[in-house]
Amino acid sequence: MIQLCHPAPGTVQDKDLDWWAVNPRPDGSSPRWGPTNDNVEEMLEQVAEGAAICFAPLSMARYYARPDLSWVPLTDVEPLRVVLAWAEQTDNALVRGFAGVVRELSTQKPTGG
């Protein structure tokens, strides 16, 4: 079963949900849907209880490290790409500073979880 950090199927864009669920899987199969949740903490509890699994970014493994969870890298799934965007007319030092930090960090190689 797969547990997602998203609402139940049919409540978000199907293509987005399929991406998060790795649907179809590399072998062509589809996931078996598990329980739904309202937040990350609920999702992690469901995973810790063995009711589900969750595909998550490396940053979650660092931020939500728990002794009752194992974080295993996926090697046969394309990595998540994230884009930072803001309104063109925004001229704000905080936004420019944040964008600079994101730009700097995005060029660094990830370290182990």
PDB file of N, CA, C and O in Angstrom, residues 29-64:
ATOM      1  N   SER A  29       3.053  -1.817 -13.064  1.00  0.00           N
ATOM      2  CA  SER A  29       1.933  -2.047 -12.149  1.00  0.00           C
ATOM      3  C   SER A  29       1.459  -0.728 -11.527  1.00  0.00           C
ATOM      4  O   SER A  29       2.137   0.290 -11.602  1.00  0.00           O
ATOM      5  N   SER A  30       0.288  -0.779 -10.910  1.00  0.00           N
ATOM      6  CA  SER A  30      -0.283   0.381 -10.217  1.00  0.00           C
ATOM      7  C   SER A  30      -0.210   0.162  -8.714  1.00  0.00           C
ATOM      8  O   SER A  30      -0.225  -0.978  -8.249  1.00  0.00           O
ATOM      9  N   PRO A  31      -0.155   1.256  -7.931  1.00  0.00           N
ATOM     10  CA  PRO A  31      -0.116   1.093  -6.471  1.00  0.00           C
ATOM     11  C   PRO A  31      -1.454   0.622  -5.920  1.00  0.00           C
ATOM     12  O   PRO A  31      -2.495   0.824  -6.544  1.00  0.00           O
ATOM     13  N   ARG A  32      -1.414  -0.004  -4.764  1.00  0.00           N
ATOM     14  CA  ARG A  32      -2.614  -0.321  -4.004  1.00  0.00           C
ATOM     15  C   ARG A  32      -2.766   0.802  -2.985  1.00  0.00           C
ATOM     16  O   ARG A  32      -1.882   1.025  -2.166  1.00  0.00           O
ATOM     17  N   TRP A  33      -3.848   1.544  -3.054  1.00  0.00           N
ATOM     18  CA  TRP A  33      -4.006   2.732  -2.227  1.00  0.00           C
ATOM     19  C   TRP A  33      -4.278   2.375  -0.777  1.00  0.00           C
ATOM     20  O   TRP A  33      -5.051   1.479  -0.476  1.00  0.00           O
ATOM     21  N   GLY A  34      -3.640   3.096   0.126  1.00  0.00           N
ATOM     22  CA  GLY A  34      -3.795   2.880   1.557  1.00  0.00           C
ATOM     23  C   GLY A  34      -4.658   3.949   2.190  1.00  0.00           C
ATOM     24  O   GLY A  34      -5.417   4.633   1.502  1.00  0.00           O
ATOM     25  N   PRO A  35      -4.528   4.134   3.502  1.00  0.00           N
ATOM     26  CA  PRO A  35      -5.345   5.120   4.214  1.00  0.00           C
ATOM     27  C   PRO A  35      -4.992   6.541   3.803  1.00  0.00           C
ATOM     28  O   PRO A  35      -3.894   6.801   3.333  1.00  0.00           O
ATOM     29  N   THR A  36      -5.928   7.446   3.993  1.00  0.00           N
ATOM     30  CA  THR A  36      -5.678   8.863   3.716  1.00  0.00           C
ATOM     31  C   THR A  36      -5.345   9.564   5.028  1.00  0.00           C
ATOM     32  O   THR A  36      -5.536   9.010   6.113  1.00  0.00           O
ATOM     33  N   ASN A  37      -4.862  10.784   4.931  1.00  0.00           N
ATOM     34  CA  ASN A  37      -4.513  11.554   6.125  1.00  0.00           C
ATOM     35  C   ASN A  37      -4.662  13.032   5.825  1.00  0.00           C
ATOM     36  O   ASN A  37      -4.826  13.423   4.678  1.00  0.00           O
ATOM     37  N   ASP A  38      -4.579  13.829   6.883  1.00  0.00           N
ATOM     38  CA  ASP A  38      -4.731  15.277   6.746  1.00  0.00           C
ATOM     39  C   ASP A  38      -3.433  16.047   6.895  1.00  0.00           C
ATOM     40  O   ASP A  38      -3.393  17.243   6.631  1.00  0.00           O
ATOM     41  N   ASN A  39      -2.354  15.388   7.359  1.00  0.00           N
ATOM     42  CA  ASN A  39      -1.096  16.098   7.556  1.00  0.00           C
ATOM     43  C   ASN A  39       0.060  15.110   7.611  1.00  0.00           C
ATOM     44  O   ASN A  39      -0.142  13.893   7.665  1.00  0.00           O
ATOM     45  N   VAL A  40       1.256  15.635   7.601  1.00  0.00           N
ATOM     46  CA  VAL A  40       2.467  14.805   7.572  1.00  0.00           C
ATOM     47  C   VAL A  40       2.571  13.943   8.825  1.00  0.00           C
ATOM     48  O   VAL A  40       2.937  12.765   8.747  1.00  0.00           O
ATOM     49  N   GLU A  41       2.252  14.503   9.978  1.00  0.00           N
ATOM     50  CA  GLU A  41       2.374  13.736  11.215  1.00  0.00           C
ATOM     51  C   GLU A  41       1.474  12.509  11.198  1.00  0.00           C
ATOM     52  O   GLU A  41       1.884  11.419  11.612  1.00  0.00           O
ATOM     53  N   GLU A  42       0.223  12.655  10.719  1.00  0.00           N
ATOM     54  CA  GLU A  42      -0.676  11.505  10.600  1.00  0.00           C
ATOM     55  C   GLU A  42      -0.105  10.480   9.629  1.00  0.00           C
ATOM     56  O   GLU A  42      -0.156   9.276   9.872  1.00  0.00           O
ATOM     57  N   MET A  43       0.419  10.964   8.519  1.00  0.00           N
ATOM     58  CA  MET A  43       0.988  10.069   7.520  1.00  0.00           C
ATOM     59  C   MET A  43       2.149   9.275   8.117  1.00  0.00           C
ATOM     60  O   MET A  43       2.230   8.058   7.949  1.00  0.00           O
ATOM     61  N   LEU A  44       3.038   9.941   8.860  1.00  0.00           N
ATOM     62  CA  LEU A  44       4.176   9.258   9.454  1.00  0.00           C
ATOM     63  C   LEU A  44       3.728   8.235  10.497  1.00  0.00           C
ATOM     64  O   LEU A  44       4.327   7.161  10.616  1.00  0.00           O
ATOM     65  N   GLU A  45       2.682   8.540  11.253  1.00  0.00           N
ATOM     66  CA  GLU A  45       2.138   7.573  12.208  1.00  0.00           C
ATOM     67  C   GLU A  45       1.625   6.328  11.481  1.00  0.00           C
ATOM     68  O   GLU A  45       1.851   5.200  11.931  1.00  0.00           O
ATOM     69  N   GLN A  46       0.924   6.522  10.364  1.00  0.00           N
ATOM     70  CA  GLN A  46       0.410   5.389   9.597  1.00  0.00           C
ATOM     71  C   GLN A  46       1.551   4.541   9.053  1.00  0.00           C
ATOM     72  O   GLN A  46       1.479   3.310   9.058  1.00  0.00           O
ATOM     73  N   VAL A  47       2.608   5.186   8.611  1.00  0.00           N
ATOM     74  CA  VAL A  47       3.768   4.450   8.116  1.00  0.00           C
ATOM     75  C   VAL A  47       4.424   3.691   9.269  1.00  0.00           C
ATOM     76  O   VAL A  47       4.741   2.506   9.146  1.00  0.00           O
ATOM     77  N   ALA A  48       4.625   4.349  10.411  1.00  0.00           N
ATOM     78  CA  ALA A  48       5.258   3.712  11.565  1.00  0.00           C
ATOM     79  C   ALA A  48       4.447   2.513  12.056  1.00  0.00           C
ATOM     80  O   ALA A  48       5.019   1.520  12.516  1.00  0.00           O
ATOM     81  N   GLU A  49       3.121   2.587  11.929  1.00  0.00           N
ATOM     82  CA  GLU A  49       2.255   1.482  12.353  1.00  0.00           C
ATOM     83  C   GLU A  49       2.246   0.338  11.346  1.00  0.00           C
ATOM     84  O   GLU A  49       1.675  -0.708  11.608  1.00  0.00           O
ATOM     85  N   GLY A  50       2.854   0.561  10.174  1.00  0.00           N
ATOM     86  CA  GLY A  50       2.876  -0.474   9.147  1.00  0.00           C
ATOM     87  C   GLY A  50       1.654  -0.482   8.251  1.00  0.00           C
ATOM     88  O   GLY A  50       1.458  -1.407   7.479  1.00  0.00           O
ATOM     89  N   ALA A  51       0.823   0.565   8.344  1.00  0.00           N
ATOM     90  CA  ALA A  51      -0.392   0.629   7.534  1.00  0.00           C
ATOM     91  C   ALA A  51      -0.127   1.134   6.121  1.00  0.00           C
ATOM     92  O   ALA A  51      -0.982   1.014   5.257  1.00  0.00           O
ATOM     93  N   ALA A  52       1.065   1.694   5.879  1.00  0.00           N
ATOM     94  CA  ALA A  52       1.338   2.300   4.579  1.00  0.00           C
ATOM     95  C   ALA A  52       2.831   2.541   4.421  1.00  0.00           C
ATOM     96  O   ALA A  52       3.605   2.390   5.368  1.00  0.00           O
ATOM     97  N   ILE A  53       3.199   2.925   3.196  1.00  0.00           N
ATOM     98  CA  ILE A  53       4.533   3.446   2.914  1.00  0.00           C
ATOM     99  C   ILE A  53       4.353   4.825   2.315  1.00  0.00           C
ATOM    100  O   ILE A  53       3.255   5.183   1.897  1.00  0.00           O
ATOM    101  N   CYS A  54       5.412   5.587   2.262  1.00  0.00           N
ATOM    102  CA  CYS A  54       5.325   6.934   1.694  1.00  0.00           C
ATOM    103  C   CYS A  54       6.585   7.217   0.900  1.00  0.00           C
ATOM    104  O   CYS A  54       7.688   6.967   1.376  1.00  0.00           O
ATOM    105  N   PHE A  55       6.425   7.715  -0.312  1.00  0.00           N
ATOM    106  CA  PHE A  55       7.553   8.221  -1.086  1.00  0.00           C
ATOM    107  C   PHE A  55       7.740   9.672  -0.675  1.00  0.00           C
ATOM    108  O   PHE A  55       6.795  10.449  -0.694  1.00  0.00           O
ATOM    109  N   ALA A  56       8.941  10.028  -0.281  1.00  0.00           N
ATOM    110  CA  ALA A  56       9.179  11.364   0.251  1.00  0.00           C
ATOM    111  C   ALA A  56      10.558  11.851  -0.160  1.00  0.00           C
ATOM    112  O   ALA A  56      11.449  11.054  -0.432  1.00  0.00           O
ATOM    113  N   PRO A  57      10.762  13.169  -0.183  1.00  0.00           N
ATOM    114  CA  PRO A  57      12.086  13.709  -0.509  1.00  0.00           C
ATOM    115  C   PRO A  57      13.080  13.474   0.629  1.00  0.00           C
ATOM    116  O   PRO A  57      12.693  13.251   1.781  1.00  0.00           O
ATOM    117  N   LEU A  58      14.353  13.522   0.289  1.00  0.00           N
ATOM    118  CA  LEU A  58      15.427  13.342   1.263  1.00  0.00           C
ATOM    119  C   LEU A  58      15.291  14.325   2.423  1.00  0.00           C
ATOM    120  O   LEU A  58      15.572  13.988   3.566  1.00  0.00           O
ATOM    121  N   SER A  59      14.811  15.521   2.147  1.00  0.00           N
ATOM    122  CA  SER A  59      14.667  16.517   3.207  1.00  0.00           C
ATOM    123  C   SER A  59      13.714  16.039   4.304  1.00  0.00           C
ATOM    124  O   SER A  59      13.896  16.362   5.474  1.00  0.00           O
ATOM    125  N   MET A  60      12.688  15.254   3.956  1.00  0.00           N
ATOM    126  CA  MET A  60      11.785  14.725   4.978  1.00  0.00           C
ATOM    127  C   MET A  60      12.506  13.737   5.881  1.00  0.00           C
ATOM    128  O   MET A  60      12.260  13.693   7.084  1.00  0.00           O
ATOM    129  N   ALA A  61      13.384  12.940   5.308  1.00  0.00           N
ATOM    130  CA  ALA A  61      14.136  11.971   6.108  1.00  0.00           C
ATOM    131  C   ALA A  61      14.976  12.688   7.152  1.00  0.00           C
ATOM    132  O   ALA A  61      15.136  12.206   8.274  1.00  0.00           O
ATOM    133  N   ARG A  62      15.497  13.826   6.788  1.00  0.00           N
ATOM    134  CA  ARG A  62      16.305  14.605   7.733  1.00  0.00           C
ATOM    135  C   ARG A  62      15.438  15.290   8.787  1.00  0.00           C
ATOM    136  O   ARG A  62      15.718  15.240   9.970  1.00  0.00           O
ATOM    137  N   TYR A  63      14.369  15.920   8.344  1.00  0.00           N
ATOM    138  CA  TYR A  63      13.538  16.718   9.239  1.00  0.00           C
ATOM    139  C   TYR A  63      12.688  15.855  10.171  1.00  0.00           C
ATOM    140  O   TYR A  63      12.478  16.206  11.316  1.00  0.00           O
ATOM    141  N   TYR A  64      12.184  14.736   9.648  1.00  0.00           N
ATOM    142  CA  TYR A  64      11.283  13.881  10.424  1.00  0.00           C
ATOM    143  C   TYR A  64      11.961  12.577  10.856  1.00  0.00           C
ATOM    144  O   TYR A  64      11.313  11.543  10.950  1.00  0.00           O
TER     145      TYR A  64
END
